[in-house]
Amino acid sequence: MKKIYLLLTLLVVVFVVGLYGLDRYREIKRHQQEQTAHLLASCVNQGILSLFRLQANDWKKHPNFYREQQQVLNADIEALPKKFWTENRLNPGGMLWRSVRN
């Protein structure tokens, strides 16, 4: 009889730990999706800003402005993950950064 109680207790503990792990996994997954969406939106916004700059350009005065904008846009896009990482590291709102650090 004691073995049955021990086995039931073990099953309950495993079940509770499993539910906790599943909840933690879902929370981390949700934060990853939010961070990915934010990063993609930032890339799109950088592209739109670049298009506005190109549209406002006086092409007679700056005929090679598109090359400058391409370099600026590439640099901005390459810097986005680092910028995003440092912003979230300084103000960790997501479980992803805490779980990576733990």
PDB file of C-alpha atoms in Angstrom:
ATOM      1  CA  MET A   1       0.000   0.000   0.000  1.00  0.00           C
ATOM      2  CA  LYS A   2       2.861   2.381   0.816  1.00  0.00           C
ATOM      3  CA  LYS A   3       4.338   1.726  -2.624  1.00  0.00           C
ATOM      4  CA  ILE A   4       1.084   2.793  -4.254  1.00  0.00           C
ATOM      5  CA  TYR A   5       1.043   6.063  -2.272  1.00  0.00           C
ATOM      6  CA  LEU A   6       4.653   6.653  -3.173  1.00  0.00           C
ATOM      7  CA  LEU A   7       3.929   5.970  -6.837  1.00  0.00           C
ATOM      8  CA  LEU A   8       0.874   8.262  -6.822  1.00  0.00           C
ATOM      9  CA  THR A   9       2.853  11.017  -5.134  1.00  0.00           C
ATOM     10  CA  LEU A  10       5.610  10.641  -7.707  1.00  0.00           C
ATOM     11  CA  LEU A  11       3.081  10.800 -10.555  1.00  0.00           C
ATOM     12  CA  VAL A  12       1.497  13.960  -9.126  1.00  0.00           C
ATOM     13  CA  VAL A  13       4.908  15.607  -8.735  1.00  0.00           C
ATOM     14  CA  VAL A  14       5.899  14.661 -12.287  1.00  0.00           C
ATOM     15  CA  PHE A  15       2.559  15.986 -13.575  1.00  0.00           C
ATOM     16  CA  VAL A  16       2.935  19.326 -11.759  1.00  0.00           C
ATOM     17  CA  VAL A  17       6.537  19.741 -12.921  1.00  0.00           C
ATOM     18  CA  GLY A  18       5.467  18.867 -16.466  1.00  0.00           C
ATOM     19  CA  LEU A  19       2.718  21.499 -16.392  1.00  0.00           C
ATOM     20  CA  TYR A  20       5.163  24.086 -15.066  1.00  0.00           C
ATOM     21  CA  GLY A  21       7.648  23.223 -17.819  1.00  0.00           C
ATOM     22  CA  LEU A  22       4.939  23.436 -20.481  1.00  0.00           C
ATOM     23  CA  ASP A  23       3.805  26.832 -19.186  1.00  0.00           C
ATOM     24  CA  ARG A  24       7.383  28.110 -19.174  1.00  0.00           C
ATOM     25  CA  TYR A  25       7.939  26.815 -22.719  1.00  0.00           C
ATOM     26  CA  ARG A  26       4.780  28.547 -23.969  1.00  0.00           C
ATOM     27  CA  GLU A  27       5.754  31.816 -22.303  1.00  0.00           C
ATOM     28  CA  ILE A  28       9.255  31.744 -23.801  1.00  0.00           C
ATOM     29  CA  LYS A  29       7.806  30.898 -27.217  1.00  0.00           C
ATOM     30  CA  ARG A  30       5.351  33.808 -26.990  1.00  0.00           C
ATOM     31  CA  HIS A  31       8.136  36.238 -26.083  1.00  0.00           C
ATOM     32  CA  GLN A  32      10.284  34.968 -28.950  1.00  0.00           C
ATOM     33  CA  GLN A  33       7.415  35.593 -31.360  1.00  0.00           C
ATOM     34  CA  GLU A  34       6.905  39.115 -29.991  1.00  0.00           C
ATOM     35  CA  GLN A  35      10.600  39.896 -30.310  1.00  0.00           C
ATOM     36  CA  THR A  36      10.743  38.521 -33.835  1.00  0.00           C
ATOM     37  CA  ALA A  37       7.715  40.594 -34.824  1.00  0.00           C
ATOM     38  CA  HIS A  38       9.317  43.699 -33.336  1.00  0.00           C
ATOM     39  CA  LEU A  39      12.575  43.079 -35.191  1.00  0.00           C
ATOM     40  CA  LEU A  40      10.771  42.541 -38.507  1.00  0.00           C
ATOM     41  CA  ALA A  41       8.672  45.672 -37.988  1.00  0.00           C
ATOM     42  CA  SER A  42      11.842  47.649 -37.297  1.00  0.00           C
ATOM     43  CA  CYS A  43      13.405  46.393 -40.539  1.00  0.00           C
ATOM     44  CA  VAL A  44      10.295  47.355 -42.495  1.00  0.00           C
ATOM     45  CA  ASN A  45      10.225  50.792 -40.859  1.00  0.00           C
ATOM     46  CA  GLN A  46      13.872  51.383 -41.781  1.00  0.00           C
ATOM     47  CA  GLY A  47      13.068  50.477 -45.388  1.00  0.00           C
ATOM     48  CA  ILE A  48      10.086  52.823 -45.505  1.00  0.00           C
ATOM     49  CA  LEU A  49      12.127  55.671 -44.039  1.00  0.00           C
ATOM     50  CA  SER A  50      14.764  55.055 -46.676  1.00  0.00           C
ATOM     51  CA  LEU A  51      12.114  55.217 -49.402  1.00  0.00           C
ATOM     52  CA  PHE A  52      10.856  58.529 -48.039  1.00  0.00           C
ATOM     53  CA  ARG A  53      14.404  59.920 -48.086  1.00  0.00           C
ATOM     54  CA  LEU A  54      14.852  58.740 -51.670  1.00  0.00           C
ATOM     55  CA  GLN A  55      11.558  60.273 -52.672  1.00  0.00           C
ATOM     56  CA  ALA A  56      12.456  63.636 -51.095  1.00  0.00           C
ATOM     57  CA  ASN A  57      15.871  63.719 -52.784  1.00  0.00           C
ATOM     58  CA  ASP A  58      16.708  66.335 -55.385  1.00  0.00           C
ATOM     59  CA  TRP A  59      18.131  64.000 -58.018  1.00  0.00           C
ATOM     60  CA  LYS A  60      19.780  66.778 -60.005  1.00  0.00           C
ATOM     61  CA  LYS A  61      21.879  67.804 -57.003  1.00  0.00           C
ATOM     62  CA  HIS A  62      22.533  64.286 -55.630  1.00  0.00           C
ATOM     63  CA  PRO A  63      22.374  61.749 -58.486  1.00  0.00           C
ATOM     64  CA  ASN A  64      24.106  58.975 -56.464  1.00  0.00           C
ATOM     65  CA  PHE A  65      21.978  59.418 -53.378  1.00  0.00           C
ATOM     66  CA  TYR A  66      20.489  55.930 -53.734  1.00  0.00           C
ATOM     67  CA  ARG A  67      23.934  54.374 -53.161  1.00  0.00           C
ATOM     68  CA  GLU A  68      24.383  56.375 -49.977  1.00  0.00           C
ATOM     69  CA  GLN A  69      20.922  55.372 -48.837  1.00  0.00           C
ATOM     70  CA  GLN A  70      21.619  51.729 -49.628  1.00  0.00           C
ATOM     71  CA  GLN A  71      24.722  51.799 -47.453  1.00  0.00           C
ATOM     72  CA  VAL A  72      22.886  53.602 -44.636  1.00  0.00           C
ATOM     73  CA  LEU A  73      19.974  51.184 -44.855  1.00  0.00           C
ATOM     74  CA  ASN A  74      22.259  48.136 -44.826  1.00  0.00           C
ATOM     75  CA  ALA A  75      24.124  49.499 -41.810  1.00  0.00           C
ATOM     76  CA  ASP A  76      20.848  50.262 -40.001  1.00  0.00           C
ATOM     77  CA  ILE A  77      19.475  46.794 -40.675  1.00  0.00           C
ATOM     78  CA  GLU A  78      22.693  45.112 -39.561  1.00  0.00           C
ATOM     79  CA  ALA A  79      22.645  47.158 -36.347  1.00  0.00           C
ATOM     80  CA  LEU A  80      19.030  46.316 -35.490  1.00  0.00           C
ATOM     81  CA  PRO A  81      19.652  42.942 -33.785  1.00  0.00           C
ATOM     82  CA  LYS A  82      22.438  44.401 -31.638  1.00  0.00           C
ATOM     83  CA  LYS A  83      20.309  47.426 -30.771  1.00  0.00           C
ATOM     84  CA  PHE A  84      17.346  45.199 -30.004  1.00  0.00           C
ATOM     85  CA  TRP A  85      19.501  42.902 -27.850  1.00  0.00           C
ATOM     86  CA  THR A  86      20.952  45.762 -25.777  1.00  0.00           C
ATOM     87  CA  GLU A  87      17.544  47.386 -25.288  1.00  0.00           C
ATOM     88  CA  ASN A  88      16.056  44.151 -23.983  1.00  0.00           C
ATOM     89  CA  ARG A  89      19.114  43.307 -21.945  1.00  0.00           C
ATOM     90  CA  LEU A  90      19.024  46.644 -20.158  1.00  0.00           C
ATOM     91  CA  ASN A  91      15.289  46.372 -19.605  1.00  0.00           C
ATOM     92  CA  PRO A  92      14.501  42.636 -19.685  1.00  0.00           C
ATOM     93  CA  GLY A  93      10.795  42.326 -20.174  1.00  0.00           C
ATOM     94  CA  GLY A  94      10.866  38.897 -21.788  1.00  0.00           C
ATOM     95  CA  MET A  95      11.470  35.482 -20.366  1.00  0.00           C
ATOM     96  CA  LEU A  96      13.744  34.687 -23.300  1.00  0.00           C
ATOM     97  CA  TRP A  97      16.577  36.877 -22.063  1.00  0.00           C
ATOM     98  CA  ARG A  98      16.203  35.646 -18.502  1.00  0.00           C
ATOM     99  CA  SER A  99      16.109  32.038 -19.615  1.00  0.00           C
ATOM    100  CA  VAL A 100      19.192  32.522 -21.789  1.00  0.00           C
ATOM    101  CA  ARG A 101      21.022  34.147 -18.904  1.00  0.00           C
ATOM    102  CA  ASN A 102      20.008  31.482 -16.326  1.00  0.00           C
TER     103      ASN A 102
END
